[in-house]
Coordinates of N, CA and C in Angstrom, one line a residue:
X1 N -6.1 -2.6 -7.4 CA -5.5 -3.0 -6.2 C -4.3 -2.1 -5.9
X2 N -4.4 -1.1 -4.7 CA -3.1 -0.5 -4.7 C -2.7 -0.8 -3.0
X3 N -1.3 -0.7 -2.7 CA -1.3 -1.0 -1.7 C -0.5 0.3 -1.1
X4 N -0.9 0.5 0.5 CA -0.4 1.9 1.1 C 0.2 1.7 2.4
X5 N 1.1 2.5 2.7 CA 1.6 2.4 4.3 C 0.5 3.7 5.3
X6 N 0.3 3.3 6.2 CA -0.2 4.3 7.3 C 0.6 4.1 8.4
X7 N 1.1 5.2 8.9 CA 1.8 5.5 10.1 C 0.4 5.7 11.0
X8 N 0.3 5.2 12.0 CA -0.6 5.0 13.3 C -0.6 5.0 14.5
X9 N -1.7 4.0 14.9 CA -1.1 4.0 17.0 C -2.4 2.8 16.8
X10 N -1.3 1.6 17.5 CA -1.8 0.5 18.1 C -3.6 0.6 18.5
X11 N -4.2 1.4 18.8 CA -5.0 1.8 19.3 C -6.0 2.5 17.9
X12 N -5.5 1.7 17.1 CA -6.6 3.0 15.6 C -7.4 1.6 15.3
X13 N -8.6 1.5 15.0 CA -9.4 0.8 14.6 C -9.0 -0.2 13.5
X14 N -8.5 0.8 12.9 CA -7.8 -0.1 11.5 C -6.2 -1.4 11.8
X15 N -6.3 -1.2 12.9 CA -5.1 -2.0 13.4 C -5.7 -3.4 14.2
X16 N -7.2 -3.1 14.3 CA -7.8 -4.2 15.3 C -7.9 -5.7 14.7
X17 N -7.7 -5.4 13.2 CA -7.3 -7.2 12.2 C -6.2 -7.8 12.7
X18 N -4.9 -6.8 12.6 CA -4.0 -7.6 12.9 C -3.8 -8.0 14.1
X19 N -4.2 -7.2 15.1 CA -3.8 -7.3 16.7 C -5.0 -8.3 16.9
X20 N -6.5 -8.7 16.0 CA -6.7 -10.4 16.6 C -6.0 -11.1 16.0
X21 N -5.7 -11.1 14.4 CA -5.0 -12.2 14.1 C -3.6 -13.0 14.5
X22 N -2.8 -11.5 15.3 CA -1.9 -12.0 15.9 C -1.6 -12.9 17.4
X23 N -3.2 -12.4 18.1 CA -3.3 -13.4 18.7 C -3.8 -14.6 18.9
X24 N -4.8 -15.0 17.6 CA -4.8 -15.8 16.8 C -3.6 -17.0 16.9
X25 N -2.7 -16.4 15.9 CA -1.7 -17.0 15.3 C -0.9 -17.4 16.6
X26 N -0.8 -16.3 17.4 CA 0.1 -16.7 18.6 C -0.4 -18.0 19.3
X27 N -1.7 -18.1 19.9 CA -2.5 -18.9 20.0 C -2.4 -20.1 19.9
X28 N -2.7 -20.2 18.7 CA -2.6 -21.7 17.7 C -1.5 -22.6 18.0
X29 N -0.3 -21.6 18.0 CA 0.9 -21.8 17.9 C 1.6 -22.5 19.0
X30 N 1.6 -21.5 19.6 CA 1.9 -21.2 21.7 C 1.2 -21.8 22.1
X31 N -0.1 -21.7 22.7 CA -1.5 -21.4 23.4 C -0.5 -20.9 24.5
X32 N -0.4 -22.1 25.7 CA -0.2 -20.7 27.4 C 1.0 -21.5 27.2
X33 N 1.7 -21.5 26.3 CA 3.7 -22.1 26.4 C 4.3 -20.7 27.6
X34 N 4.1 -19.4 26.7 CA 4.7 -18.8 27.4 C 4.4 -17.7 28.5
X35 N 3.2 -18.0 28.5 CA 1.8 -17.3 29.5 C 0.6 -18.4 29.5
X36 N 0.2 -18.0 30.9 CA -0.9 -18.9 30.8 C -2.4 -17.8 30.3
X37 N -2.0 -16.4 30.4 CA -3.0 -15.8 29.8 C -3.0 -15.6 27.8
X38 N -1.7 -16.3 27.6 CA -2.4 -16.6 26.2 C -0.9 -15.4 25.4
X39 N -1.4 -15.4 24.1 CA -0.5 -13.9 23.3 C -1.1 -12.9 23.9
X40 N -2.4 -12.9 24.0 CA -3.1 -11.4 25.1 C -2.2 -10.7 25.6
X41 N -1.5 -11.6 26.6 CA -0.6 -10.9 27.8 C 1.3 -10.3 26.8
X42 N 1.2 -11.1 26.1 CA 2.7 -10.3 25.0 C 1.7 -9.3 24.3
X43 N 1.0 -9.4 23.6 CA 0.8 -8.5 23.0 C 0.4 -7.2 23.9
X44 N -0.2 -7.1 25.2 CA -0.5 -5.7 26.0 C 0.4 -5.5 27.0
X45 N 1.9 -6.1 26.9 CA 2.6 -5.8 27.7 C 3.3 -4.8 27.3
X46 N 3.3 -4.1 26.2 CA 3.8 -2.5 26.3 C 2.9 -1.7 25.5
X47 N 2.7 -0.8 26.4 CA 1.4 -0.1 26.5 C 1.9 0.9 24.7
X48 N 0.7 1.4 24.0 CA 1.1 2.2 22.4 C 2.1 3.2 22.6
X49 N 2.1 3.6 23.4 CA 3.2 4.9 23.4 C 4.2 4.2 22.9
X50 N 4.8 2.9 23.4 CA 6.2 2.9 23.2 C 6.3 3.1 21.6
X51 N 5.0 2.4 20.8 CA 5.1 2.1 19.1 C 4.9 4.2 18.5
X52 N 5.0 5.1 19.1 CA 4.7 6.0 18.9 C 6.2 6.9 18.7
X53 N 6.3 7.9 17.6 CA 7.6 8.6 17.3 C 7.5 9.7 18.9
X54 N 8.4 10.3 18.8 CA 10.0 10.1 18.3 C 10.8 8.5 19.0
X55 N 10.3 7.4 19.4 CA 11.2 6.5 19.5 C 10.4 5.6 19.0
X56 N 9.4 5.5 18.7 CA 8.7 4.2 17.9 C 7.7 4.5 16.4
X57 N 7.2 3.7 16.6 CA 6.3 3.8 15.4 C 5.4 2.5 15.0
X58 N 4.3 3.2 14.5 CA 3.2 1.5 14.2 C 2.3 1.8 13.0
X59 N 2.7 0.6 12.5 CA 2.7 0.8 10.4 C 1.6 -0.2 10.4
X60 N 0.2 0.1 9.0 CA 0.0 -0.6 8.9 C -0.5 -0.5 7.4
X61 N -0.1 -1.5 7.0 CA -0.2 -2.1 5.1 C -1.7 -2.3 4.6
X62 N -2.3 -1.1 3.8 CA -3.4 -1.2 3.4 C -3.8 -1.2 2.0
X63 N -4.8 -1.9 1.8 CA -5.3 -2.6 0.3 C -6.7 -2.5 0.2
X64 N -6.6 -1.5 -1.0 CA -8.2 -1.0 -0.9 C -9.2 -1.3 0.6
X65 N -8.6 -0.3 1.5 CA -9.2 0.2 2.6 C -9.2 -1.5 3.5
X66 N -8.2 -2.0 3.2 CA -8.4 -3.2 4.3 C -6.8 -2.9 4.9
X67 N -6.9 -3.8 6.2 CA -5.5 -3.5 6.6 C -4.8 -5.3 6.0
X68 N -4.3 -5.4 5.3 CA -3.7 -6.4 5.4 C -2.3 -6.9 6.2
X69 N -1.5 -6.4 6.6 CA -0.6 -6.7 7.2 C 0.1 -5.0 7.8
X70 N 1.6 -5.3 8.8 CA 1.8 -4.6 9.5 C 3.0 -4.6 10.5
X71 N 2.9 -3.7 11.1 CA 4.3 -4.0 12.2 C 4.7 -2.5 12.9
X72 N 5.4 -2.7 14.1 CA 5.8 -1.7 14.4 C 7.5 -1.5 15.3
X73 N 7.7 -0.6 15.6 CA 9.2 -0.9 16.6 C 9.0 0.0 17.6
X74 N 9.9 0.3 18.5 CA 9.9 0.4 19.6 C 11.5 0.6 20.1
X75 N 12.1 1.5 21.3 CA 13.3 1.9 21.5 C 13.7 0.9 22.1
X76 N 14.6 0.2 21.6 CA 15.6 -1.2 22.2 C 16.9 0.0 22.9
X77 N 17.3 0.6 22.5 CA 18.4 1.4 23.2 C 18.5 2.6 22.0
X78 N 19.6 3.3 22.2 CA 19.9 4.7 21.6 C 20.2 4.2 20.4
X79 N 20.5 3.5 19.9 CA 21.1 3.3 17.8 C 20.2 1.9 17.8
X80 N 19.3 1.5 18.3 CA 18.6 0.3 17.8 C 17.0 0.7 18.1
X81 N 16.4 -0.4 17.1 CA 15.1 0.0 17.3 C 14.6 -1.6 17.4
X82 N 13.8 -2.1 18.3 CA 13.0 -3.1 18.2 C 11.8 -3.6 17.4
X83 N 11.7 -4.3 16.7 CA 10.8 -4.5 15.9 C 9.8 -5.7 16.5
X84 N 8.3 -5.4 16.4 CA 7.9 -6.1 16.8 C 6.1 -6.2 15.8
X85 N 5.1 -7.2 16.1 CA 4.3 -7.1 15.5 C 4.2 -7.2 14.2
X86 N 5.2 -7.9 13.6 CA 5.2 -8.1 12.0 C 4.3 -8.9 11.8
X87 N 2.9 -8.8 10.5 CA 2.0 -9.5 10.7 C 1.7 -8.9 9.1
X88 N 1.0 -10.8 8.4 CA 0.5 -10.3 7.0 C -0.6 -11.1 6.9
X89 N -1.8 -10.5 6.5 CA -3.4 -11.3 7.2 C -3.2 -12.7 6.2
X90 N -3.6 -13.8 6.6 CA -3.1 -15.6 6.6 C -3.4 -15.7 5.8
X91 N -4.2 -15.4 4.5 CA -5.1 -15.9 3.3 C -3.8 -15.2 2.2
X92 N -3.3 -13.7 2.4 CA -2.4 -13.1 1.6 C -1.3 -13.8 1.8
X93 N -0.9 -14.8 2.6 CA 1.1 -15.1 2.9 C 1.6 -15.4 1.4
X94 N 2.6 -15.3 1.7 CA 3.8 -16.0 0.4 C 3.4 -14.7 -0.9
X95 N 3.0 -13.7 -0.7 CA 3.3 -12.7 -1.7 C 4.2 -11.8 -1.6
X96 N 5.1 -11.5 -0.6 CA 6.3 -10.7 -0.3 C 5.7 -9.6 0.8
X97 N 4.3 -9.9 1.1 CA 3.9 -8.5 1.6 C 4.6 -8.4 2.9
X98 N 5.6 -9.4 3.9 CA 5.9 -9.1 5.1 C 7.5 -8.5 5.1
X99 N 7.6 -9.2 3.5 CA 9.3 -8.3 3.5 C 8.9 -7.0 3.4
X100 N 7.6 -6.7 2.5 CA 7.6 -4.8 1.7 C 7.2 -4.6 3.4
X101 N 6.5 -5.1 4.2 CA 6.5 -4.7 5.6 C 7.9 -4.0 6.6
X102 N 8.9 -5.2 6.2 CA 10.2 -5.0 6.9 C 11.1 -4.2 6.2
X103 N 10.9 -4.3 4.7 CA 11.6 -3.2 4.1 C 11.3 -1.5 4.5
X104 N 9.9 -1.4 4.6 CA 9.5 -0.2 5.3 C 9.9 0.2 6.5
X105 N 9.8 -0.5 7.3 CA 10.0 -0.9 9.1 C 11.4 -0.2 9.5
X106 N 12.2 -0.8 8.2 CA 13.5 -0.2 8.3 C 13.8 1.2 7.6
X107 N 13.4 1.3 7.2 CA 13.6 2.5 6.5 C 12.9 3.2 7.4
X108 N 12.1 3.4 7.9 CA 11.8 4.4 8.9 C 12.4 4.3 10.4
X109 N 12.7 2.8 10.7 CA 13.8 2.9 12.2 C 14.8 4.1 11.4
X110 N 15.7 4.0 10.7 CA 16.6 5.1 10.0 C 16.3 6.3 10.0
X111 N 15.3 6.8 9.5 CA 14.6 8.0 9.3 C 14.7 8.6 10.9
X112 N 14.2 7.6 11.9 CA 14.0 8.3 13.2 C 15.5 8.4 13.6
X113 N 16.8 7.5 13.2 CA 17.6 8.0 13.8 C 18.4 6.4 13.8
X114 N 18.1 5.6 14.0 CA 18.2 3.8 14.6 C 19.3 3.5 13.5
X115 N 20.4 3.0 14.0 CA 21.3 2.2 13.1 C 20.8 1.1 13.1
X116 N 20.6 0.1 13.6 CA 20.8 -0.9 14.4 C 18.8 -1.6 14.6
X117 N 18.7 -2.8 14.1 CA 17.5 -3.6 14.4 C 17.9 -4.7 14.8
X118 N 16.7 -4.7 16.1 CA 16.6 -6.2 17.0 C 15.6 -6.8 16.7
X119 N 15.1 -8.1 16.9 CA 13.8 -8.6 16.5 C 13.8 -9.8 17.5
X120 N 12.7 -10.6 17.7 CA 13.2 -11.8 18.2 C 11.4 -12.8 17.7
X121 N 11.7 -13.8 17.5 CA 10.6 -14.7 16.9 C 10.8 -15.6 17.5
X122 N 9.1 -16.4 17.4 CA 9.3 -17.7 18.0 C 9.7 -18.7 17.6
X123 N 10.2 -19.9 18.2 CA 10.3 -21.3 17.5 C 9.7 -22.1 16.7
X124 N 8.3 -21.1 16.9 CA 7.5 -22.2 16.0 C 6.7 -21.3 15.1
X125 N 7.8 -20.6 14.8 CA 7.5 -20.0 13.4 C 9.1 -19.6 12.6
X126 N 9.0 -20.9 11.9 CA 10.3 -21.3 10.5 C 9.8 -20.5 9.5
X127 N 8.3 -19.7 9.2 CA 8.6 -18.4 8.2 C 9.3 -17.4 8.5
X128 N 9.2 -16.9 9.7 CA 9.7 -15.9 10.2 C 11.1 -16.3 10.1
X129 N 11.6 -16.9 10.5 CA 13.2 -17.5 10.9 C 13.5 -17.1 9.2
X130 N 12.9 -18.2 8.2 CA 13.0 -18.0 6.8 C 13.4 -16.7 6.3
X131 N 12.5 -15.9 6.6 CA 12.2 -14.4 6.6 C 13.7 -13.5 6.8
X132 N 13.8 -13.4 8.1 CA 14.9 -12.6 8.5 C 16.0 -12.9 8.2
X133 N 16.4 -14.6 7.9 CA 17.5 -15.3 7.6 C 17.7 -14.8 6.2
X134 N 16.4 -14.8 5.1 CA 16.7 -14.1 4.1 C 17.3 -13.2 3.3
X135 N 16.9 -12.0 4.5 CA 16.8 -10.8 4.2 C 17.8 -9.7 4.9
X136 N 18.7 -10.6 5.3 CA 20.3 -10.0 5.4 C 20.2 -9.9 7.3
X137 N 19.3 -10.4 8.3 CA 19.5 -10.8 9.7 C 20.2 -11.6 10.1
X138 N 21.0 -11.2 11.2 CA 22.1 -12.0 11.9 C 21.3 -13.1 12.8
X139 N 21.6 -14.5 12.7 CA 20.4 -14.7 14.1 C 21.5 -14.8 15.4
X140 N 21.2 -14.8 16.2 CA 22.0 -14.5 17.7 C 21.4 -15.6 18.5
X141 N 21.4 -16.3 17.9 CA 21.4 -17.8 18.6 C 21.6 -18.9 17.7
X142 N 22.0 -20.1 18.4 CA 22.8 -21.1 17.9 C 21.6 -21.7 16.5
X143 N 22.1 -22.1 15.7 CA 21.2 -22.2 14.7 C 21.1 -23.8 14.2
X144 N 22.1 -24.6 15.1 CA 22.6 -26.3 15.1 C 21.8 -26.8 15.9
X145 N 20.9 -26.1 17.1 CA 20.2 -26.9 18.1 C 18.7 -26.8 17.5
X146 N 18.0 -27.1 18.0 CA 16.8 -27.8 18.0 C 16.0 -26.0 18.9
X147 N 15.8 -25.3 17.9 CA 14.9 -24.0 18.3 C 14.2 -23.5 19.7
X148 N 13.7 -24.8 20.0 CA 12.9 -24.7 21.4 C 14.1 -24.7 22.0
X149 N 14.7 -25.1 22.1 CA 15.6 -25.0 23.4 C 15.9 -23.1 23.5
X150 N 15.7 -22.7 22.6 CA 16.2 -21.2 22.9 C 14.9 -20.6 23.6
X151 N 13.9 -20.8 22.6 CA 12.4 -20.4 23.3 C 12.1 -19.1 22.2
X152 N 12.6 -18.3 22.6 CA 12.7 -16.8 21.3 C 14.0 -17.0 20.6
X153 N 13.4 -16.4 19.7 CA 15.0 -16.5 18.5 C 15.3 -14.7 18.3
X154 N 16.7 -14.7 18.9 CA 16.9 -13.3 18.4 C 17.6 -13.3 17.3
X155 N 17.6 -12.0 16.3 CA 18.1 -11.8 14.9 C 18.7 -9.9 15.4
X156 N 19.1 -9.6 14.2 CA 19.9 -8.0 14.5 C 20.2 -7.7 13.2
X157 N 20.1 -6.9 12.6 CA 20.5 -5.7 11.3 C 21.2 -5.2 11.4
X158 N 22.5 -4.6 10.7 CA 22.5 -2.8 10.7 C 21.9 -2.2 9.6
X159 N 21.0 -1.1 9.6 CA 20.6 -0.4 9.0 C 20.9 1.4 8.9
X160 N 22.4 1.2 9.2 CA 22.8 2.6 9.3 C 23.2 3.4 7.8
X161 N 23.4 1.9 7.0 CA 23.6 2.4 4.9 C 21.8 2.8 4.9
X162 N 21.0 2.6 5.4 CA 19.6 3.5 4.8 C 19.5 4.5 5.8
X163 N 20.4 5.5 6.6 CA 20.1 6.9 7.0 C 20.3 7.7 6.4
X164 N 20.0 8.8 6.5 CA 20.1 10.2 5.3 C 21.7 10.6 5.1
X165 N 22.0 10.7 4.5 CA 23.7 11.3 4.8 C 24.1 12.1 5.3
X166 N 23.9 13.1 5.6 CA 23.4 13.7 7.1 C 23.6 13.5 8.2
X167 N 22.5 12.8 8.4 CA 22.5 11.6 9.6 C 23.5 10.8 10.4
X168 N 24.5 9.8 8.9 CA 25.4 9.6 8.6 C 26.6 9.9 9.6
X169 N 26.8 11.3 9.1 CA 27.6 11.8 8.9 C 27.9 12.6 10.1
X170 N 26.9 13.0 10.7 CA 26.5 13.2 12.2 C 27.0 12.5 13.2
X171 N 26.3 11.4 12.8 CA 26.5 10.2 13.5 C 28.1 9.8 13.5
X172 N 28.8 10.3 12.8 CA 30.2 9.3 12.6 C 30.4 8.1 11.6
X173 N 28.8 7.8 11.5 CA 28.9 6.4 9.8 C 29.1 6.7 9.1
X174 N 29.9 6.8 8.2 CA 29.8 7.8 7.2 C 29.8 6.3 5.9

């Protein structure tokens, strides 16, 4: 069992597990909460290019030739990168595979240039909340109220300590 990252485009065959299971999951979850056309309509509302370098990218986590999970980002502004599509197929959860996801995710927002990660999750997913809250995200909404009332939960990083030094130093972060 080894596991691999592929750099891709929303659009590769090997991506077509997670992109049903995520609407799937959205589904189940949601159904038309936030569309009446379903996750279909979040998930094709920004066309691959955006997940494509130089300002994006779309990753996906493979295990002896399966795609098991994934994710990608997308230009939130000039030092941040959006993250979106974090996804680890339902049978594998609770093995760490969506942190080694986000651990990656970040390390390459950096690589492209991104200080700075945005994310935002829904209410009715307390893994994900779990997740980000874990793993050193700010969340950017009240965290005393009752979830729904926000609708999306935003979260934020800095990820400017994983740029090259270089980069860095370019940049002014030193």
């Amino acid at each position: 069992m080894s596991d691999s990252f592929l750099y891709t485009t929303p659009l590769d065959p090997r991506a077509k597990p997670l992109i049903d299971e995520l609407i799937h999951e959205y589904d189940s979850r949601y159904g038309t909460y936030f569309s009446a056309e379903g996750a279909a309509a979040e998930l094709n509302r920004y066309p691959p290019e955006y997940f494509a370098p130089p300002d994006g990218n779309f990753l996906l986590l493979i295990r002896d030739g399966e795609t098991i999970g994934g994710g990608a980002f997308k230009r939130y502004d000039e030092h941040t990168a959006e993250f979106k599509r974090i996804w680890t197929r339902h049978d594998l959860r609770r093995q760490g595979l969506a942190r080694k996801v986000l651990v990656e995710l970040e390390s390459q927002a950096a690589r492209q240039g991104y200080s700075r990660v945005y994310l935002t999750t829904g209410f009715r997913q307390p893994e994900a909340v779990g997740l980000y809250l874990g793993y050193g995200y700010t969340a950017l909404f009240d965290q005393t109220v009752d979830p729904e009332i926000h609708k999306t939960l935003p979260f934020e990083k800095d990820v400017s300590h994983l740029a090259e030094p270089e980069l860095r130093v370019a940049s002014g972060n030193r």
